[in-house]
Amino acid sequence: QWERAARGTDGRTYPWGDEFDKEKCNTTDESGIGKTTRVTLYPNGISPDGCYDMAGNVWEWTTSSEGEFRVLRGGSWGGNHGFARCADRFRVSPNVRYFTAGFRCARAEK
């Protein structure tokens, strides 16, 4: 579900297309901001479904699991743009806190 919301149905690499653009997300080596930013700061980086910050800003906890690990998606302000690819998965222990991770509240349309 997370990946579909980020890439759309055409399987793009980043929410906005297949080429990285530092003007469309908050990643450390490109933006140089060094912290989270407000969600609407990158309006040209939205996904086909209209979701903001699916690339960069904060890693997002997902319900996906790989054995004893959980999966973070989307990259963050603390990582380079390679981690911001829609298909990238970061396996982590669910028992550890990450200051570059958060979560997204979402609901299905009725």
PDB file of C-alpha atoms in Angstrom:
ATOM      1  CA  GLN A   1       0.000   0.000   0.000  1.00  0.00           C
ATOM      2  CA  TRP A   2       2.756   2.478   0.885  1.00  0.00           C
ATOM      3  CA  GLU A   3       4.655   1.825  -2.332  1.00  0.00           C
ATOM      4  CA  ARG A   4       1.522   2.125  -4.465  1.00  0.00           C
ATOM      5  CA  ALA A   5       0.716   5.497  -2.836  1.00  0.00           C
ATOM      6  CA  ALA A   6       4.275   6.685  -3.535  1.00  0.00           C
ATOM      7  CA  ARG A   7       4.800   5.425  -7.108  1.00  0.00           C
ATOM      8  CA  GLY A   8       1.348   5.421  -8.611  1.00  0.00           C
ATOM      9  CA  THR A   9       0.348   2.801 -11.155  1.00  0.00           C
ATOM     10  CA  ASP A  10       3.172   3.512 -13.606  1.00  0.00           C
ATOM     11  CA  GLY A  11       5.948   2.319 -11.265  1.00  0.00           C
ATOM     12  CA  ARG A  12       7.982   5.517 -11.211  1.00  0.00           C
ATOM     13  CA  THR A  13      11.270   5.686  -9.301  1.00  0.00           C
ATOM     14  CA  TYR A  14      10.367   8.776  -7.249  1.00  0.00           C
ATOM     15  CA  PRO A  15       6.875  10.123  -6.514  1.00  0.00           C
ATOM     16  CA  TRP A  16       7.245  12.791  -9.250  1.00  0.00           C
ATOM     17  CA  GLY A  17       8.973  10.656 -11.929  1.00  0.00           C
ATOM     18  CA  ASP A  18      12.105   8.682 -12.728  1.00  0.00           C
ATOM     19  CA  GLU A  19      14.775  11.360 -12.291  1.00  0.00           C
ATOM     20  CA  PHE A  20      15.866  12.677  -8.899  1.00  0.00           C
ATOM     21  CA  ASP A  21      15.187  16.393  -8.337  1.00  0.00           C
ATOM     22  CA  LYS A  22      16.561  18.031  -5.187  1.00  0.00           C
ATOM     23  CA  GLU A  23      13.875  20.723  -5.414  1.00  0.00           C
ATOM     24  CA  LYS A  24      11.153  18.126  -4.764  1.00  0.00           C
ATOM     25  CA  CYS A  25      12.186  16.537  -1.450  1.00  0.00           C
ATOM     26  CA  ASN A  26      14.197  16.944   1.753  1.00  0.00           C
ATOM     27  CA  THR A  27      17.250  14.652   1.707  1.00  0.00           C
ATOM     28  CA  THR A  28      20.502  15.441   3.484  1.00  0.00           C
ATOM     29  CA  ASP A  29      23.058  15.580   0.713  1.00  0.00           C
ATOM     30  CA  GLU A  30      20.817  17.585  -1.568  1.00  0.00           C
ATOM     31  CA  SER A  31      18.816  20.025   0.564  1.00  0.00           C
ATOM     32  CA  GLY A  32      21.374  20.684   3.285  1.00  0.00           C
ATOM     33  CA  ILE A  33      18.524  21.641   5.655  1.00  0.00           C
ATOM     34  CA  GLY A  34      19.501  19.029   8.255  1.00  0.00           C
ATOM     35  CA  LYS A  35      16.084  18.632   9.905  1.00  0.00           C
ATOM     36  CA  THR A  36      12.454  17.892   9.137  1.00  0.00           C
ATOM     37  CA  THR A  37      10.438  20.406   7.175  1.00  0.00           C
ATOM     38  CA  ARG A  38       6.729  21.205   7.048  1.00  0.00           C
ATOM     39  CA  VAL A  39       4.795  18.756   4.922  1.00  0.00           C
ATOM     40  CA  THR A  40       3.717  21.177   2.183  1.00  0.00           C
ATOM     41  CA  LEU A  41       7.194  22.642   1.540  1.00  0.00           C
ATOM     42  CA  TYR A  42       7.682  20.527  -1.615  1.00  0.00           C
ATOM     43  CA  PRO A  43       4.409  20.784  -3.596  1.00  0.00           C
ATOM     44  CA  ASN A  44       6.112  19.646  -6.819  1.00  0.00           C
ATOM     45  CA  GLY A  45       7.207  16.416  -5.136  1.00  0.00           C
ATOM     46  CA  ILE A  46       3.758  14.968  -4.485  1.00  0.00           C
ATOM     47  CA  SER A  47       2.869  11.456  -5.581  1.00  0.00           C
ATOM     48  CA  PRO A  48       0.309  10.675  -8.311  1.00  0.00           C
ATOM     49  CA  ASP A  49      -2.250  10.156  -5.529  1.00  0.00           C
ATOM     50  CA  GLY A  50      -1.513  13.591  -4.034  1.00  0.00           C
ATOM     51  CA  CYS A  51       0.602  12.437  -1.062  1.00  0.00           C
ATOM     52  CA  TYR A  52       3.309  14.811   0.176  1.00  0.00           C
ATOM     53  CA  ASP A  53       6.789  13.782   1.353  1.00  0.00           C
ATOM     54  CA  MET A  54       6.740  10.185   0.172  1.00  0.00           C
ATOM     55  CA  ALA A  55      10.427  10.817  -0.596  1.00  0.00           C
ATOM     56  CA  GLY A  56      12.629  12.364   2.084  1.00  0.00           C
ATOM     57  CA  ASN A  57      11.739  14.338   5.213  1.00  0.00           C
ATOM     58  CA  VAL A  58      11.247  11.348   7.584  1.00  0.00           C
ATOM     59  CA  TRP A  59      11.441   7.583   7.120  1.00  0.00           C
ATOM     60  CA  GLU A  60       7.962   6.112   7.529  1.00  0.00           C
ATOM     61  CA  TRP A  61       7.182   3.026   9.586  1.00  0.00           C
ATOM     62  CA  THR A  62       5.111   0.542   7.603  1.00  0.00           C
ATOM     63  CA  THR A  63       3.259  -2.600   8.608  1.00  0.00           C
ATOM     64  CA  SER A  64       5.592  -4.642   6.399  1.00  0.00           C
ATOM     65  CA  SER A  65       7.910  -7.038   8.166  1.00  0.00           C
ATOM     66  CA  GLU A  66      10.902  -9.142   7.205  1.00  0.00           C
ATOM     67  CA  GLY A  67      11.349 -11.751   9.901  1.00  0.00           C
ATOM     68  CA  GLU A  68      12.128 -10.039  13.190  1.00  0.00           C
ATOM     69  CA  PHE A  69      12.591  -6.684  11.440  1.00  0.00           C
ATOM     70  CA  ARG A  70      10.137  -3.984  10.405  1.00  0.00           C
ATOM     71  CA  VAL A  71      10.411  -1.837   7.293  1.00  0.00           C
ATOM     72  CA  LEU A  72      10.902   1.911   6.974  1.00  0.00           C
ATOM     73  CA  ARG A  73      10.158   3.539   3.608  1.00  0.00           C
ATOM     74  CA  GLY A  74      10.721   6.856   1.843  1.00  0.00           C
ATOM     75  CA  GLY A  75      14.117   8.019   3.062  1.00  0.00           C
ATOM     76  CA  SER A  76      14.645  11.033   5.295  1.00  0.00           C
ATOM     77  CA  TRP A  77      16.361  14.364   5.764  1.00  0.00           C
ATOM     78  CA  GLY A  78      19.236  12.350   7.251  1.00  0.00           C
ATOM     79  CA  GLY A  79      19.930  10.208   4.175  1.00  0.00           C
ATOM     80  CA  ASN A  80      20.874  10.648   0.542  1.00  0.00           C
ATOM     81  CA  HIS A  81      18.494  10.504  -2.396  1.00  0.00           C
ATOM     82  CA  GLY A  82      19.148   6.801  -3.059  1.00  0.00           C
ATOM     83  CA  PHE A  83      17.123   5.980   0.050  1.00  0.00           C
ATOM     84  CA  ALA A  84      14.260   8.166  -1.209  1.00  0.00           C
ATOM     85  CA  ARG A  85      13.429   5.845  -4.118  1.00  0.00           C
ATOM     86  CA  CYS A  86       9.882   4.504  -3.876  1.00  0.00           C
ATOM     87  CA  ALA A  87      11.072   0.890  -3.974  1.00  0.00           C
ATOM     88  CA  ASP A  88      13.750   1.295  -1.282  1.00  0.00           C
ATOM     89  CA  ARG A  89      13.216  -0.642   1.961  1.00  0.00           C
ATOM     90  CA  PHE A  90      15.157  -0.124   5.188  1.00  0.00           C
ATOM     91  CA  ARG A  91      14.963  -3.081   7.589  1.00  0.00           C
ATOM     92  CA  VAL A  92      15.131  -2.060  11.244  1.00  0.00           C
ATOM     93  CA  SER A  93      14.505  -3.470  14.700  1.00  0.00           C
ATOM     94  CA  PRO A  94      11.083  -2.459  16.029  1.00  0.00           C
ATOM     95  CA  ASN A  95      12.686  -2.024  19.464  1.00  0.00           C
ATOM     96  CA  VAL A  96      14.945   0.878  18.500  1.00  0.00           C
ATOM     97  CA  ARG A  97      14.054   4.565  18.207  1.00  0.00           C
ATOM     98  CA  TYR A  98      15.114   6.482  15.120  1.00  0.00           C
ATOM     99  CA  PHE A  99      15.154  10.271  15.227  1.00  0.00           C
ATOM    100  CA  THR A 100      14.754  10.363  11.441  1.00  0.00           C
ATOM    101  CA  ALA A 101      11.629   8.150  11.418  1.00  0.00           C
ATOM    102  CA  GLY A 102       7.944   8.888  11.857  1.00  0.00           C
ATOM    103  CA  PHE A 103       4.634   7.539  10.684  1.00  0.00           C
ATOM    104  CA  ARG A 104       1.842   8.544   8.336  1.00  0.00           C
ATOM    105  CA  CYS A 105      -1.809   8.361   9.286  1.00  0.00           C
ATOM    106  CA  ALA A 106      -3.918   7.181   6.369  1.00  0.00           C
ATOM    107  CA  ARG A 107      -7.353   5.811   5.708  1.00  0.00           C
ATOM    108  CA  ALA A 108      -9.043   4.218   2.747  1.00  0.00           C
ATOM    109  CA  GLU A 109     -11.602   6.166   0.765  1.00  0.00           C
ATOM    110  CA  LYS A 110     -15.174   5.049   1.231  1.00  0.00           C
TER     111      LYS A 110
END
